């Protein structure tokens, strides 16, 4: 099991280094937010996990909150983000679509 986790992490790193589409970045942001649980994830952690500049991350977060995929919680001058049920539904649909695309030899 440890080997599979290591391979999965390696694949994630390779994917981060290569060019990503906006859909992949959204999926990465939602996945990181979902993995943080009910406690949410702070902007700095999202910057690191998504490997984005602050200005680019800000634009994505604005779109994700505007679309109702994540909620922004402001407390003590800091922002924390929590995935919504709609965001989980998006992730599930993205995973299904990605799987179908891969079965046809396409990469998203």
PDB file of C-alpha atoms in Angstrom:
ATOM      1  CA  UNK A   1       0.000   0.000   0.000  1.00  0.00           C
ATOM      2  CA  UNK A   2       2.859   2.375   0.792  1.00  0.00           C
ATOM      3  CA  UNK A   3       4.251   1.848  -2.722  1.00  0.00           C
ATOM      4  CA  UNK A   4       0.930   2.848  -4.277  1.00  0.00           C
ATOM      5  CA  UNK A   5       0.822   6.000  -2.165  1.00  0.00           C
ATOM      6  CA  UNK A   6       4.357   6.873  -3.210  1.00  0.00           C
ATOM      7  CA  UNK A   7       3.528   6.291  -6.886  1.00  0.00           C
ATOM      8  CA  UNK A   8       0.389   8.400  -6.537  1.00  0.00           C
ATOM      9  CA  UNK A   9       2.365  11.257  -4.960  1.00  0.00           C
ATOM     10  CA  UNK A  10       4.980  11.005  -7.715  1.00  0.00           C
ATOM     11  CA  UNK A  11       2.252  11.199 -10.383  1.00  0.00           C
ATOM     12  CA  UNK A  12       0.824  14.269  -8.640  1.00  0.00           C
ATOM     13  CA  UNK A  13       4.248  15.951  -8.663  1.00  0.00           C
ATOM     14  CA  UNK A  14       4.775  15.205 -12.349  1.00  0.00           C
ATOM     15  CA  UNK A  15       1.307  16.534 -13.132  1.00  0.00           C
ATOM     16  CA  UNK A  16       2.052  19.721 -11.176  1.00  0.00           C
ATOM     17  CA  UNK A  17       5.285  20.312 -13.105  1.00  0.00           C
ATOM     18  CA  UNK A  18       3.676  19.857 -16.494  1.00  0.00           C
ATOM     19  CA  UNK A  19       1.167  22.261 -17.985  1.00  0.00           C
ATOM     20  CA  UNK A  20      -2.267  22.028 -16.394  1.00  0.00           C
ATOM     21  CA  UNK A  21      -5.588  23.114 -17.793  1.00  0.00           C
ATOM     22  CA  UNK A  22      -7.930  25.314 -15.787  1.00  0.00           C
ATOM     23  CA  UNK A  23     -10.122  22.257 -15.209  1.00  0.00           C
ATOM     24  CA  UNK A  24      -7.190  20.371 -13.691  1.00  0.00           C
ATOM     25  CA  UNK A  25      -6.278  23.316 -11.472  1.00  0.00           C
ATOM     26  CA  UNK A  26      -9.887  23.585 -10.268  1.00  0.00           C
ATOM     27  CA  UNK A  27      -9.893  19.850  -9.528  1.00  0.00           C
ATOM     28  CA  UNK A  28      -6.575  20.174  -7.655  1.00  0.00           C
ATOM     29  CA  UNK A  29      -7.890  23.091  -5.585  1.00  0.00           C
ATOM     30  CA  UNK A  30     -11.143  21.305  -4.763  1.00  0.00           C
ATOM     31  CA  UNK A  31      -9.289  18.102  -3.878  1.00  0.00           C
ATOM     32  CA  UNK A  32      -6.941  19.948  -1.515  1.00  0.00           C
ATOM     33  CA  UNK A  33      -9.910  21.741   0.036  1.00  0.00           C
ATOM     34  CA  UNK A  34     -11.873  18.512   0.405  1.00  0.00           C
ATOM     35  CA  UNK A  35      -8.913  16.717   2.001  1.00  0.00           C
ATOM     36  CA  UNK A  36      -8.680  19.445   4.641  1.00  0.00           C
ATOM     37  CA  UNK A  37     -12.091  18.417   5.974  1.00  0.00           C
ATOM     38  CA  UNK A  38     -14.468  20.591   7.957  1.00  0.00           C
ATOM     39  CA  UNK A  39     -11.596  22.602   9.422  1.00  0.00           C
ATOM     40  CA  UNK A  40     -10.924  24.061   5.987  1.00  0.00           C
ATOM     41  CA  UNK A  41      -7.655  25.050   4.373  1.00  0.00           C
ATOM     42  CA  UNK A  42      -5.809  28.338   4.588  1.00  0.00           C
ATOM     43  CA  UNK A  43      -4.614  30.329   1.578  1.00  0.00           C
ATOM     44  CA  UNK A  44      -0.928  29.539   2.210  1.00  0.00           C
ATOM     45  CA  UNK A  45      -1.574  25.795   2.236  1.00  0.00           C
ATOM     46  CA  UNK A  46      -3.585  26.067  -0.972  1.00  0.00           C
ATOM     47  CA  UNK A  47      -0.749  28.026  -2.606  1.00  0.00           C
ATOM     48  CA  UNK A  48       1.661  25.223  -1.770  1.00  0.00           C
ATOM     49  CA  UNK A  49      -0.594  22.296  -2.659  1.00  0.00           C
ATOM     50  CA  UNK A  50      -1.830  23.808  -5.924  1.00  0.00           C
ATOM     51  CA  UNK A  51       1.569  25.230  -6.903  1.00  0.00           C
ATOM     52  CA  UNK A  52       0.114  28.556  -8.026  1.00  0.00           C
ATOM     53  CA  UNK A  53       1.150  32.167  -7.623  1.00  0.00           C
ATOM     54  CA  UNK A  54      -0.885  34.225  -5.171  1.00  0.00           C
ATOM     55  CA  UNK A  55      -2.475  36.350  -7.901  1.00  0.00           C
ATOM     56  CA  UNK A  56      -3.468  33.301  -9.963  1.00  0.00           C
ATOM     57  CA  UNK A  57      -4.809  31.505  -6.888  1.00  0.00           C
ATOM     58  CA  UNK A  58      -6.870  34.578  -5.974  1.00  0.00           C
ATOM     59  CA  UNK A  59      -8.579  34.521  -9.379  1.00  0.00           C
ATOM     60  CA  UNK A  60      -9.404  30.827  -9.072  1.00  0.00           C
ATOM     61  CA  UNK A  61     -10.703  31.250  -5.514  1.00  0.00           C
ATOM     62  CA  UNK A  62     -12.904  34.130  -6.616  1.00  0.00           C
ATOM     63  CA  UNK A  63     -14.400  31.933  -9.361  1.00  0.00           C
ATOM     64  CA  UNK A  64     -14.832  28.922  -7.058  1.00  0.00           C
ATOM     65  CA  UNK A  65     -16.553  30.929  -4.331  1.00  0.00           C
ATOM     66  CA  UNK A  66     -18.692  32.736  -6.917  1.00  0.00           C
ATOM     67  CA  UNK A  67     -19.797  29.400  -8.372  1.00  0.00           C
ATOM     68  CA  UNK A  68     -20.627  28.062  -4.908  1.00  0.00           C
ATOM     69  CA  UNK A  69     -18.023  25.276  -5.054  1.00  0.00           C
ATOM     70  CA  UNK A  70     -16.198  26.476  -1.940  1.00  0.00           C
ATOM     71  CA  UNK A  71     -17.028  28.790   0.940  1.00  0.00           C
ATOM     72  CA  UNK A  72     -14.643  31.442   2.247  1.00  0.00           C
ATOM     73  CA  UNK A  73     -14.555  31.941   5.990  1.00  0.00           C
ATOM     74  CA  UNK A  74     -12.840  35.112   7.161  1.00  0.00           C
ATOM     75  CA  UNK A  75     -11.608  35.119  10.744  1.00  0.00           C
ATOM     76  CA  UNK A  76      -9.036  37.331  12.399  1.00  0.00           C
ATOM     77  CA  UNK A  77      -7.827  38.691   9.064  1.00  0.00           C
ATOM     78  CA  UNK A  78      -7.179  35.230   7.621  1.00  0.00           C
ATOM     79  CA  UNK A  79      -9.159  33.280   5.038  1.00  0.00           C
ATOM     80  CA  UNK A  80     -10.060  29.625   5.307  1.00  0.00           C
ATOM     81  CA  UNK A  81     -11.794  27.700   2.532  1.00  0.00           C
ATOM     82  CA  UNK A  82     -14.217  24.797   2.879  1.00  0.00           C
ATOM     83  CA  UNK A  83     -15.642  22.703   0.044  1.00  0.00           C
ATOM     84  CA  UNK A  84     -19.414  22.745  -0.442  1.00  0.00           C
ATOM     85  CA  UNK A  85     -21.672  19.836  -1.458  1.00  0.00           C
ATOM     86  CA  UNK A  86     -21.766  21.405  -4.937  1.00  0.00           C
ATOM     87  CA  UNK A  87     -17.942  21.342  -4.973  1.00  0.00           C
ATOM     88  CA  UNK A  88     -17.939  17.655  -4.046  1.00  0.00           C
ATOM     89  CA  UNK A  89     -20.438  16.988  -6.842  1.00  0.00           C
ATOM     90  CA  UNK A  90     -18.156  18.823  -9.294  1.00  0.00           C
ATOM     91  CA  UNK A  91     -15.175  16.700  -8.192  1.00  0.00           C
ATOM     92  CA  UNK A  92     -17.164  13.500  -8.632  1.00  0.00           C
ATOM     93  CA  UNK A  93     -18.323  14.551 -12.105  1.00  0.00           C
ATOM     94  CA  UNK A  94     -14.789  15.588 -13.055  1.00  0.00           C
ATOM     95  CA  UNK A  95     -13.418  12.192 -11.946  1.00  0.00           C
ATOM     96  CA  UNK A  96     -16.081  10.370 -13.976  1.00  0.00           C
ATOM     97  CA  UNK A  97     -15.447  12.493 -17.058  1.00  0.00           C
ATOM     98  CA  UNK A  98     -11.691  12.111 -16.703  1.00  0.00           C
ATOM     99  CA  UNK A  99     -12.072   8.330 -16.463  1.00  0.00           C
ATOM    100  CA  UNK A 100     -14.211   8.224 -19.601  1.00  0.00           C
ATOM    101  CA  UNK A 101     -11.739  10.444 -21.488  1.00  0.00           C
ATOM    102  CA  UNK A 102      -8.841   8.198 -20.451  1.00  0.00           C
ATOM    103  CA  UNK A 103     -10.713   5.112 -21.667  1.00  0.00           C
ATOM    104  CA  UNK A 104     -10.692   6.726 -25.113  1.00  0.00           C
ATOM    105  CA  UNK A 105      -6.989   7.545 -24.834  1.00  0.00           C
ATOM    106  CA  UNK A 106      -7.566  11.236 -24.128  1.00  0.00           C
ATOM    107  CA  UNK A 107      -5.887  13.224 -21.412  1.00  0.00           C
ATOM    108  CA  UNK A 108      -7.636  16.168 -19.767  1.00  0.00           C
TER     109      UNK A 108
END
